Amino acid sequence: GAVVSQHPSWVICKSGTSVKIECRSLDFQATTMFWYRQFPKQSLMLMATSNEGSKATYEQGVEKDKFLINHASLTLSTLTVTSAHPEDSSFYICSARRLAGVWGTGYEQYFGPGTRLTVT
Amino acid sequence: DAKTTQPPSMDCAEGRAANLPCNHSTISGNEYVYWYRQIHSQGPQYIIHGLKNNETNEMASLIITEDRKSSTLILPHATLRDTAVYYCIVRVAYNQGGKLIFGQGTELSVKP
């Protein structure tokens, strides 16, 4: 399958600061990227969908001013957690989708390895 | 969104087949069933997907009932490295965003 990378793999920041997480599709162009969040012992929760060159679509209950998403190119999306607080500590996972893949369903979707954010 | 129901946990002996069930009784005709797995502290890994026919690849087989209201993922010869949380997902229709919405999954423990 295709490769999706995330940077950093883990980050510790102080309360009130902002943190940027990068998601890259390494060997394909991703017209759409997704951001998920996962708390310990819980499932993945979809936060937002971003399409290249347009504004992200946030899921209900996700603060768009707190979680800034930018999808400026077909291979890069960034998630910025602004004014982070301890309750934002979580595992953030991105996913990239490409069209007309080999799956015969019109697109394929791959996940990155995740970024562990700890806010102190 | 079509919901899925999976048992929270299952055990399987190493070398045996692991059969993971999933109910998706509200699935629509154009919605696909996807299976991913997540090994601890990693991103989900794609396993297999299908619409109505049974599917097989190098990792697993997917059996979908004729009425499409349930499916079973089969790992033919489970190994210790197959210990993970397995997610059965009904993918939202493409014209509605095509999102993958994760449920609680089944925690599979493969034991020696």
Short mmCIF file of C-alpha atoms in Angstrom, two decimals:
data_model
loop_
_atom_site.label_atom_id
_atom_site.label_comp_id
_atom_site.label_asym_id
_atom_site.label_seq_id
_atom_site.Cartn_x
_atom_site.Cartn_y
_atom_site.Cartn_z
CA GLY A 1 0.00 0.00 0.00
CA ALA A 2 0.86 3.66 -0.22
CA VAL A 3 2.76 5.45 2.54
CA VAL A 4 1.51 8.26 4.74
CA SER A 5 3.90 9.91 7.17
CA GLN A 6 3.34 12.16 10.14
CA HIS A 7 5.70 14.53 11.88
CA PRO A 8 6.43 14.66 14.69
CA SER A 9 5.69 11.18 16.02
CA TRP A 10 5.39 12.61 19.49
CA VAL A 11 5.44 16.06 21.02
CA ILE A 12 5.25 17.55 24.49
CA CYS A 13 4.17 21.16 24.83
CA LYS A 14 3.19 23.54 27.57
CA SER A 15 -0.36 24.62 28.17
CA GLY A 16 -1.28 27.67 26.12
CA THR A 17 1.14 27.06 23.29
CA SER A 18 0.33 25.90 19.76
CA VAL A 19 1.49 22.73 18.09
CA LYS A 20 1.60 21.89 14.40
CA ILE A 21 1.40 18.32 13.10
CA GLU A 22 2.26 17.51 9.49
CA CYS A 23 0.79 14.73 7.39
CA ARG A 24 2.34 13.78 4.08
CA SER A 25 1.41 11.31 1.39
CA LEU A 26 4.81 10.13 0.23
CA ASP A 27 4.13 8.35 -3.04
CA PHE A 28 0.72 9.55 -4.18
CA GLN A 29 -1.37 12.65 -4.46
CA ALA A 30 -4.09 12.95 -1.87
CA THR A 31 -7.06 15.01 -2.92
CA THR A 32 -8.63 14.48 0.47
CA MET A 33 -7.12 14.05 3.90
CA PHE A 34 -8.80 13.22 7.17
CA TRP A 35 -7.79 13.95 10.74
CA TYR A 36 -8.73 11.65 13.60
CA ARG A 37 -8.17 11.78 17.34
CA GLN A 38 -7.93 8.81 19.65
CA PHE A 39 -7.99 8.81 23.43
CA PRO A 40 -6.60 5.86 25.43
CA LYS A 41 -8.70 2.71 25.19
CA GLN A 42 -11.10 4.39 22.76
CA SER A 43 -11.75 4.20 19.06
CA LEU A 44 -10.70 6.73 16.46
CA MET A 45 -12.90 9.80 16.24
CA LEU A 46 -13.06 11.71 12.97
CA MET A 47 -12.30 15.37 13.53
CA ALA A 48 -12.34 16.87 10.05
CA THR A 49 -12.07 16.31 6.33
CA SER A 50 -9.82 18.52 4.26
CA ASN A 51 -9.76 18.86 0.50
CA GLU A 52 -6.76 20.34 -1.23
CA GLY A 53 -7.18 24.05 -1.78
CA SER A 54 -10.40 24.45 0.15
CA LYS A 55 -11.54 24.86 3.73
CA ALA A 56 -11.78 21.86 5.97
CA THR A 57 -15.12 20.40 6.98
CA TYR A 58 -15.29 19.76 10.71
CA GLU A 59 -17.35 17.10 12.44
CA GLN A 60 -19.96 18.18 14.92
CA GLY A 61 -18.47 19.22 18.22
CA VAL A 62 -14.96 19.88 16.89
CA GLU A 63 -13.84 23.48 17.34
CA LYS A 64 -12.55 24.76 14.01
CA ASP A 65 -10.80 27.74 15.63
CA LYS A 66 -8.90 25.46 17.95
CA PHE A 67 -7.93 22.80 15.44
CA LEU A 68 -6.69 24.63 12.35
CA ILE A 69 -6.33 22.48 9.27
CA ASN A 70 -4.49 23.46 6.12
CA HIS A 71 -4.30 21.33 2.98
CA ALA A 72 -2.18 23.50 0.76
CA SER A 73 -0.89 20.82 -1.58
CA LEU A 74 -1.80 17.37 -2.80
CA THR A 75 0.79 15.79 -0.55
CA LEU A 76 0.66 17.84 2.65
CA SER A 77 -1.93 18.63 5.27
CA THR A 78 -1.25 20.23 8.63
CA LEU A 79 -3.19 20.26 11.87
CA THR A 80 -2.43 23.04 14.32
CA VAL A 81 -3.71 22.70 17.86
CA THR A 82 -3.96 26.27 19.09
CA SER A 83 -3.71 27.25 22.74
CA ALA A 84 -3.34 23.65 23.74
CA HIS A 85 -4.58 22.44 27.10
CA PRO A 86 -4.04 19.15 28.92
CA GLU A 87 -7.41 17.85 27.72
CA ASP A 88 -6.08 18.11 24.15
CA SER A 89 -3.51 15.44 24.96
CA SER A 90 -4.30 12.61 22.60
CA PHE A 91 -3.13 10.47 19.68
CA TYR A 92 -3.72 12.33 16.42
CA ILE A 93 -3.87 10.27 13.24
CA CYS A 94 -4.16 11.50 9.69
CA SER A 95 -5.43 9.60 6.69
CA ALA A 96 -4.97 10.30 3.02
CA ARG A 97 -7.24 9.32 0.17
CA ARG A 98 -6.46 9.10 -3.50
CA LEU A 99 -8.77 8.67 -6.44
CA ALA A 100 -8.86 5.92 -8.97
CA GLY A 101 -6.73 3.53 -7.02
CA VAL A 102 -6.45 -0.18 -7.42
CA TRP A 103 -9.23 -1.01 -5.00
CA GLY A 104 -11.91 -0.73 -7.64
CA THR A 105 -14.06 1.50 -5.52
CA GLY A 106 -12.95 4.81 -6.84
CA TYR A 107 -10.43 5.51 -4.13
CA GLU A 108 -8.08 4.13 -1.51
CA GLN A 109 -7.48 5.44 1.99
CA TYR A 110 -4.29 5.05 4.00
CA PHE A 111 -3.42 6.03 7.54
CA GLY A 112 -0.36 7.64 9.02
CA PRO A 113 1.45 6.26 12.08
CA GLY A 114 -0.01 8.87 14.42
CA THR A 115 1.33 11.70 16.58
CA ARG A 116 1.24 11.50 20.35
CA LEU A 117 0.55 14.95 21.85
CA THR A 118 1.08 15.56 25.53
CA VAL A 119 0.19 18.97 26.94
CA THR A 120 1.64 19.74 30.36
CA ASP B 1 -24.38 6.41 8.61
CA ALA B 2 -24.70 2.66 8.73
CA LYS B 3 -23.62 1.40 12.14
CA THR B 4 -21.66 -1.74 12.81
CA THR B 5 -21.77 -4.07 15.80
CA GLN B 6 -18.79 -6.20 16.77
CA PRO B 7 -17.99 -8.30 19.83
CA PRO B 8 -15.64 -6.31 22.10
CA SER B 9 -13.07 -9.06 22.38
CA MET B 10 -12.12 -12.50 21.09
CA ASP B 11 -9.37 -15.02 21.68
CA CYS B 12 -7.79 -17.27 19.10
CA ALA B 13 -5.12 -19.95 19.32
CA GLU B 14 -2.01 -19.40 17.28
CA GLY B 15 -2.17 -21.23 13.95
CA ARG B 16 -5.94 -21.49 14.00
CA ALA B 17 -8.35 -19.48 11.90
CA ALA B 18 -9.72 -16.34 13.50
CA ASN B 19 -13.29 -15.54 12.50
CA LEU B 20 -14.36 -12.02 13.39
CA PRO B 21 -18.07 -11.23 12.95
CA CYS B 22 -19.67 -7.90 12.18
CA ASN B 23 -23.31 -6.87 11.95
CA HIS B 24 -24.33 -3.99 9.69
CA SER B 25 -28.06 -4.43 9.29
CA THR B 26 -28.71 -0.85 8.11
CA ILE B 27 -26.19 -0.92 5.27
CA SER B 28 -27.32 0.68 2.02
CA GLY B 29 -26.96 -0.87 -1.40
CA ASN B 30 -23.99 1.24 -2.48
CA GLU B 31 -22.06 1.14 0.79
CA TYR B 32 -18.90 -0.93 1.09
CA VAL B 33 -17.70 -2.90 4.10
CA TYR B 34 -14.10 -2.17 5.07
CA TRP B 35 -11.88 -3.88 7.61
CA TYR B 36 -8.90 -2.22 9.24
CA ARG B 37 -6.81 -3.26 12.20
CA GLN B 38 -4.83 -1.24 14.69
CA ILE B 39 -1.89 -2.58 16.57
CA HIS B 40 -1.23 -0.75 19.79
CA SER B 41 -0.09 2.87 19.34
CA GLN B 42 0.03 2.64 15.55
CA GLY B 43 -2.15 3.95 12.75
CA PRO B 44 -4.84 1.66 11.34
CA GLN B 45 -3.79 -0.80 8.66
CA TYR B 46 -6.06 -1.68 5.75
CA ILE B 47 -7.01 -5.34 5.53
CA ILE B 48 -9.76 -5.88 3.00
CA HIS B 49 -13.03 -4.50 1.71
CA GLY B 50 -16.05 -5.68 -0.27
CA LEU B 51 -19.48 -4.77 -1.57
CA LYS B 52 -21.43 -8.00 -1.88
CA ASN B 53 -19.11 -10.69 -3.18
CA ASN B 54 -16.72 -12.58 -0.97
CA GLU B 55 -13.17 -11.28 -1.21
CA THR B 56 -9.76 -12.72 -0.48
CA ASN B 57 -6.29 -11.25 -0.43
CA GLU B 58 -2.96 -12.18 1.06
CA MET B 59 -4.02 -11.09 4.53
CA ALA B 60 -7.57 -12.31 4.94
CA SER B 61 -10.90 -13.34 3.51
CA LEU B 62 -14.14 -11.42 3.77
CA ILE B 63 -17.43 -13.27 3.71
CA ILE B 64 -20.53 -11.11 3.23
CA THR B 65 -23.98 -12.61 3.70
CA GLU B 66 -26.37 -12.53 0.79
CA ASP B 67 -28.58 -9.91 2.46
CA ARG B 68 -25.40 -7.91 3.26
CA LYS B 69 -26.52 -7.42 6.84
CA SER B 70 -23.45 -9.07 8.28
CA SER B 71 -19.95 -10.11 7.37
CA THR B 72 -17.07 -12.16 8.74
CA LEU B 73 -13.38 -11.45 8.49
CA ILE B 74 -11.29 -14.60 8.42
CA LEU B 75 -7.59 -14.71 9.24
CA PRO B 76 -6.79 -18.24 8.06
CA HIS B 77 -3.75 -18.94 10.23
CA ALA B 78 -3.52 -16.44 13.06
CA THR B 79 -0.12 -15.53 14.44
CA LEU B 80 0.87 -13.63 17.57
CA ARG B 81 1.45 -10.56 15.39
CA ASP B 82 -2.23 -10.55 14.46
CA THR B 83 -3.09 -9.45 17.99
CA ALA B 84 -4.80 -6.09 17.41
CA VAL B 85 -8.09 -4.24 17.44
CA TYR B 86 -10.07 -5.04 14.30
CA TYR B 87 -12.52 -2.50 12.96
CA CYS B 88 -15.40 -3.28 10.66
CA ILE B 89 -16.56 -0.09 8.93
CA VAL B 90 -19.34 0.69 6.52
CA ARG B 91 -18.00 3.46 4.37
CA VAL B 92 -20.26 6.46 3.99
CA ALA B 93 -21.35 6.91 0.37
CA TYR B 94 -18.82 8.78 -1.73
CA ASN B 95 -21.25 11.57 -2.59
CA GLN B 96 -21.68 12.14 1.12
CA GLY B 97 -18.00 12.47 1.77
CA GLY B 98 -16.93 8.84 1.72
CA LYS B 99 -15.77 9.02 5.32
CA LEU B 100 -14.60 6.07 7.37
CA ILE B 101 -16.35 6.20 10.73
CA PHE B 102 -14.81 3.86 13.28
CA GLY B 103 -16.82 1.90 15.83
CA GLN B 104 -15.43 0.20 18.92
CA GLY B 105 -13.93 -2.76 17.11
CA THR B 106 -13.00 -6.23 18.33
CA GLU B 107 -9.85 -6.73 20.36
CA LEU B 108 -8.37 -9.97 19.08
CA SER B 109 -5.85 -11.75 21.28
CA VAL B 110 -3.89 -14.53 19.61
CA LYS B 111 -2.48 -16.86 22.22
CA PRO B 112 0.34 -19.42 21.93
#
